[in-house]
Amino acid sequence: MTNSEYPKILFNNISRTYIEGVIYVLNKVINIIPKNFNKSIPENLLIIQNPEFNVPSSDSNGQLPIIRLCVPDDNYYDQYVFQFSHELCHMLIRYPQNTSVRAKDSWFEEVICEVSSRFFLYKMSISNKLQEIQGYLKNFAIYAQKREEAAINIDVTTLSQENSPQLIKFRNEIINDNYANLETRKQYNYIANAIYPIFSENPELWKEVPLIYNFDDKNTFIQNLQNWYLECTNETNKQSVNKIIELFKS
């Protein structure tokens, strides 16, 4: 089943009574996120929802940029906003670059996309432009709070050390595409907990997030963050990136 409006959304295994609400919510997210990133969504974006997919994913390598969602049929809008905000964050970082290779420090991109999911869940929860689902809005905030609580503490300062077992683990997992395990995701959540307040304080920082694509394997993790700082477009955003850098310094 598919809708005829932009973007094109293909649904598998979803009830007809539910589909209109999902389209409504996804289009509201589409109206919010690109403005924060100061980027446009690809006009030919295809969204596929199928609960049988193993994990949500995005692909911007070919002619057709695709976001795949795997929300269970009995889940409601919060899971759609969470998955879509995460994958759209990836899309806006990587598109239109044509590469399927993940940089060794793109684990940090996963953390930022986790922050994106929570940020836009909270933003949806206080929106005055969602009249059709006003009674549901509090659930967006509740789901974001659950993500905050699903965290495993780590010493984030060790990630500034190139020989750190934690940094080596993150890099090996991202390069070998086996980072979608529960332990690593909860560790990402812990880092996201520390970074989220910086974006909440300065939402303009989202405009600098696509620069993360420039992370270079020749650099240390801290050097990649420092280069991000140098590439920022204004002093306020530089100060915010510097706050993120300070989180990791030992």
Short mmCIF file of C-alpha atoms in Angstrom, two decimals:
data_model
loop_
_atom_site.label_atom_id
_atom_site.label_comp_id
_atom_site.label_asym_id
_atom_site.label_seq_id
_atom_site.Cartn_x
_atom_site.Cartn_y
_atom_site.Cartn_z
CA MET A 1 0.00 0.00 0.00
CA THR A 2 1.39 3.43 -0.89
CA ASN A 3 0.38 7.06 -0.61
CA SER A 4 0.31 9.36 -3.61
CA GLU A 5 1.78 12.44 -1.94
CA TYR A 6 5.39 13.58 -1.45
CA PRO A 7 7.32 11.83 -0.10
CA LYS A 8 6.27 8.45 -1.39
CA ILE A 9 5.60 6.08 1.50
CA LEU A 10 5.19 2.35 0.95
CA PHE A 11 3.52 0.36 3.73
CA ASN A 12 3.60 -3.39 4.27
CA ASN A 13 1.50 -5.16 6.89
CA ILE A 14 -0.31 -2.15 8.32
CA SER A 15 -4.02 -1.65 8.88
CA ARG A 16 -5.85 0.87 6.68
CA THR A 17 -7.35 2.60 9.72
CA TYR A 18 -3.84 3.34 11.00
CA ILE A 19 -2.16 4.44 7.78
CA GLU A 20 -3.65 7.94 7.54
CA GLY A 21 -2.41 8.84 11.01
CA VAL A 22 1.10 7.59 10.25
CA ILE A 23 1.27 9.61 7.02
CA TYR A 24 0.07 12.68 8.94
CA VAL A 25 2.77 12.28 11.61
CA LEU A 26 5.62 11.55 9.19
CA ASN A 27 4.73 14.60 7.11
CA LYS A 28 4.79 16.76 10.24
CA VAL A 29 8.30 15.47 11.01
CA ILE A 30 9.31 16.25 7.42
CA ASN A 31 8.07 19.81 7.89
CA ILE A 32 10.19 20.28 11.03
CA ILE A 33 13.55 18.55 10.62
CA PRO A 34 14.95 19.94 7.33
CA LYS A 35 14.38 23.50 8.56
CA ASN A 36 16.57 22.77 11.57
CA PHE A 37 19.28 21.18 9.41
CA ASN A 38 18.98 23.90 6.76
CA LYS A 39 18.91 21.18 4.09
CA SER A 40 16.26 19.92 1.72
CA ILE A 41 14.89 16.40 1.70
CA PRO A 42 15.56 14.62 -1.61
CA GLU A 43 12.52 15.07 -3.84
CA ASN A 44 12.56 11.39 -4.80
CA LEU A 45 12.81 10.10 -1.23
CA LEU A 46 11.05 6.77 -0.72
CA ILE A 47 10.01 5.66 2.77
CA ILE A 48 9.28 1.96 3.24
CA GLN A 49 7.60 0.71 6.42
CA ASN A 50 7.79 -3.03 6.98
CA PRO A 51 7.85 -4.60 10.48
CA GLU A 52 9.76 -7.55 9.02
CA PHE A 53 12.91 -5.47 8.42
CA ASN A 54 15.58 -6.33 10.99
CA VAL A 55 16.49 -2.71 11.79
CA PRO A 56 15.63 0.76 10.51
CA SER A 57 18.08 1.95 7.84
CA SER A 58 18.72 4.58 5.20
CA ASP A 59 20.41 4.40 1.83
CA SER A 60 21.45 7.44 -0.16
CA ASN A 61 23.92 5.73 -2.49
CA GLY A 62 21.86 5.12 -5.57
CA GLN A 63 19.45 7.07 -7.73
CA LEU A 64 16.67 6.53 -5.20
CA PRO A 65 17.27 7.64 -1.59
CA ILE A 66 15.41 5.26 0.73
CA ILE A 67 14.52 5.23 4.41
CA ARG A 68 13.36 1.89 5.81
CA LEU A 69 11.29 1.75 8.98
CA CYS A 70 10.37 -1.39 10.92
CA VAL A 71 7.70 -0.31 13.37
CA PRO A 72 5.65 -3.22 14.77
CA ASP A 73 2.00 -3.05 13.70
CA ASP A 74 0.83 -2.59 17.30
CA ASN A 75 3.13 0.39 17.96
CA TYR A 76 1.96 3.94 17.72
CA TYR A 77 3.31 7.25 16.47
CA ASP A 78 6.19 7.67 18.92
CA GLN A 79 8.11 4.77 17.36
CA TYR A 80 7.56 6.21 13.88
CA VAL A 81 8.88 9.61 14.94
CA PHE A 82 11.83 8.01 16.71
CA GLN A 83 12.91 5.80 13.81
CA PHE A 84 12.22 8.35 11.10
CA SER A 85 14.01 11.22 12.92
CA HIS A 86 17.05 8.99 13.37
CA GLU A 87 17.22 7.83 9.76
CA LEU A 88 16.40 11.24 8.32
CA CYS A 89 19.30 12.63 10.36
CA HIS A 90 21.59 10.11 8.61
CA MET A 91 20.09 11.05 5.25
CA LEU A 92 20.64 14.78 5.77
CA ILE A 93 24.24 14.16 6.82
CA ARG A 94 25.15 11.90 3.90
CA TYR A 95 22.98 13.00 0.98
CA PRO A 96 23.84 13.66 -1.84
CA GLN A 97 27.32 12.19 -1.33
CA ASN A 98 27.58 8.84 -3.02
CA THR A 99 29.37 6.53 -0.62
CA SER A 100 28.53 3.37 1.28
CA VAL A 101 31.77 3.32 3.30
CA ARG A 102 31.45 4.28 6.96
CA ALA A 103 34.31 6.32 8.44
CA LYS A 104 35.80 4.81 11.58
CA ASP A 105 34.38 7.62 13.73
CA SER A 106 30.91 7.53 12.22
CA TRP A 107 29.83 5.83 15.45
CA PHE A 108 29.59 9.47 16.58
CA GLU A 109 27.04 10.04 13.81
CA GLU A 110 24.95 7.27 15.40
CA VAL A 111 25.07 9.14 18.71
CA ILE A 112 24.02 12.42 17.06
CA CYS A 113 21.14 10.66 15.27
CA GLU A 114 20.01 9.30 18.65
CA VAL A 115 20.04 12.90 19.90
CA SER A 116 18.03 13.87 16.81
CA SER A 117 15.35 11.29 17.60
CA ARG A 118 14.90 12.58 21.13
CA PHE A 119 15.10 16.24 20.16
CA PHE A 120 12.30 15.93 17.61
CA LEU A 121 10.21 13.65 19.82
CA TYR A 122 10.26 16.42 22.43
CA LYS A 123 9.61 19.05 19.77
CA MET A 124 6.58 17.11 18.51
CA SER A 125 5.31 16.72 22.08
CA ILE A 126 4.90 20.50 22.48
CA SER A 127 3.77 21.31 18.93
CA ASN A 128 0.62 23.36 18.44
CA LYS A 129 0.37 22.19 14.83
CA LEU A 130 -0.74 18.62 15.54
CA GLN A 131 -4.40 19.25 16.27
CA GLU A 132 -5.53 15.85 15.01
CA ILE A 133 -3.48 13.97 17.63
CA GLN A 134 -3.34 16.45 20.54
CA GLY A 135 -4.29 13.74 23.01
CA TYR A 136 -1.30 11.65 21.97
CA LEU A 137 1.46 14.29 22.16
CA LYS A 138 2.58 13.48 25.72
CA ASN A 139 3.57 10.02 24.51
CA PHE A 140 6.34 11.51 22.36
CA ALA A 141 8.01 12.95 25.47
CA ILE A 142 7.46 9.72 27.42
CA TYR A 143 9.21 7.71 24.70
CA ALA A 144 12.15 10.15 24.63
CA GLN A 145 12.48 9.79 28.40
CA LYS A 146 12.56 6.00 28.06
CA ARG A 147 15.49 6.35 25.64
CA GLU A 148 17.35 8.44 28.23
CA GLU A 149 16.82 5.76 30.85
CA ALA A 150 17.97 2.91 28.57
CA ALA A 151 21.65 3.72 29.01
CA ILE A 152 24.84 1.98 30.13
CA ASN A 153 27.35 4.25 31.85
CA ILE A 154 30.78 4.55 30.26
CA ASP A 155 33.73 6.85 30.86
CA VAL A 156 33.38 9.08 27.80
CA THR A 157 36.77 10.69 28.41
CA THR A 158 38.47 7.45 27.35
CA LEU A 159 37.13 8.06 23.83
CA SER A 160 39.70 10.83 23.46
CA GLN A 161 42.46 8.19 23.70
CA GLU A 162 43.23 6.44 20.42
CA ASN A 163 44.26 3.22 22.20
CA SER A 164 41.11 3.14 24.33
CA PRO A 165 39.41 -0.30 24.25
CA GLN A 166 36.03 1.50 24.19
CA LEU A 167 36.97 3.60 21.15
CA ILE A 168 38.46 0.59 19.38
CA LYS A 169 35.24 -1.35 20.08
CA PHE A 170 33.04 1.42 18.67
CA ARG A 171 35.21 1.72 15.56
CA ASN A 172 35.39 -2.01 14.87
CA GLU A 173 31.64 -2.36 15.26
CA ILE A 174 30.83 0.53 12.93
CA ILE A 175 33.31 -0.61 10.25
CA ASN A 176 32.04 -4.19 10.41
CA ASP A 177 28.38 -3.11 10.58
CA ASN A 178 27.65 -4.91 13.82
CA TYR A 179 26.97 -1.92 16.06
CA ALA A 180 23.21 -2.53 16.32
CA ASN A 181 23.53 -4.62 19.48
CA LEU A 182 21.77 -3.74 22.70
CA GLU A 183 24.90 -3.02 24.76
CA THR A 184 26.41 -0.63 22.22
CA ARG A 185 23.10 1.14 21.65
CA LYS A 186 22.76 1.73 25.39
CA GLN A 187 26.32 3.09 25.48
CA TYR A 188 25.44 5.43 22.61
CA ASN A 189 22.40 6.48 24.64
CA TYR A 190 24.62 7.40 27.57
CA ILE A 191 26.75 9.67 25.35
CA ALA A 192 23.58 11.12 23.82
CA ASN A 193 22.36 11.96 27.34
CA ALA A 194 25.43 14.19 27.77
CA ILE A 195 25.16 15.81 24.33
CA TYR A 196 21.39 16.39 24.16
CA PRO A 197 21.39 19.46 26.49
CA ILE A 198 23.87 21.21 24.18
CA PHE A 199 21.48 20.90 21.22
CA SER A 200 18.52 21.81 23.42
CA GLU A 201 20.32 24.98 24.49
CA ASN A 202 21.33 25.87 20.92
CA PRO A 203 19.04 24.29 18.27
CA GLU A 204 20.93 26.23 15.58
CA LEU A 205 23.67 23.64 16.02
CA TRP A 206 21.64 21.23 13.85
CA LYS A 207 22.71 23.32 10.85
CA GLU A 208 26.30 22.20 11.48
CA VAL A 209 25.51 18.50 11.83
CA PRO A 210 25.91 17.68 8.09
CA LEU A 211 29.58 18.66 8.47
CA ILE A 212 30.08 15.45 10.44
CA TYR A 213 30.23 13.78 7.04
CA ASN A 214 33.73 15.26 6.69
CA PHE A 215 35.20 13.13 9.48
CA ASP A 216 38.42 11.67 8.11
CA ASP A 217 39.97 8.30 8.97
CA LYS A 218 43.41 9.91 8.95
CA ASN A 219 42.47 11.96 12.02
CA THR A 220 42.06 11.06 15.65
CA PHE A 221 38.54 11.30 17.01
CA ILE A 222 39.38 14.55 18.81
CA GLN A 223 40.93 15.96 15.62
CA ASN A 224 37.69 15.19 13.77
CA LEU A 225 35.73 17.06 16.41
CA GLN A 226 38.17 19.96 16.29
CA ASN A 227 37.84 20.16 12.51
CA TRP A 228 34.06 20.20 12.92
CA TYR A 229 34.54 23.16 15.27
CA LEU A 230 36.69 25.00 12.70
CA GLU A 231 34.13 24.41 9.92
CA CYS A 232 31.18 25.78 11.91
CA THR A 233 29.54 28.79 10.33
CA ASN A 234 29.29 31.05 13.38
CA GLU A 235 30.81 31.62 16.80
CA THR A 236 27.77 30.47 18.79
CA ASN A 237 27.77 27.09 17.07
CA LYS A 238 31.53 26.83 17.55
CA GLN A 239 31.03 27.32 21.26
CA SER A 240 28.45 24.51 21.28
CA VAL A 241 30.78 22.14 19.44
CA ASN A 242 33.52 23.09 21.88
CA LYS A 243 31.22 22.01 24.73
CA ILE A 244 30.89 18.63 23.04
CA ILE A 245 34.68 18.38 22.66
CA GLU A 246 35.11 19.15 26.36
CA LEU A 247 32.85 16.21 27.26
CA PHE A 248 35.40 13.81 25.78
CA LYS A 249 38.61 15.40 27.05
CA SER A 250 40.32 13.54 29.87
#
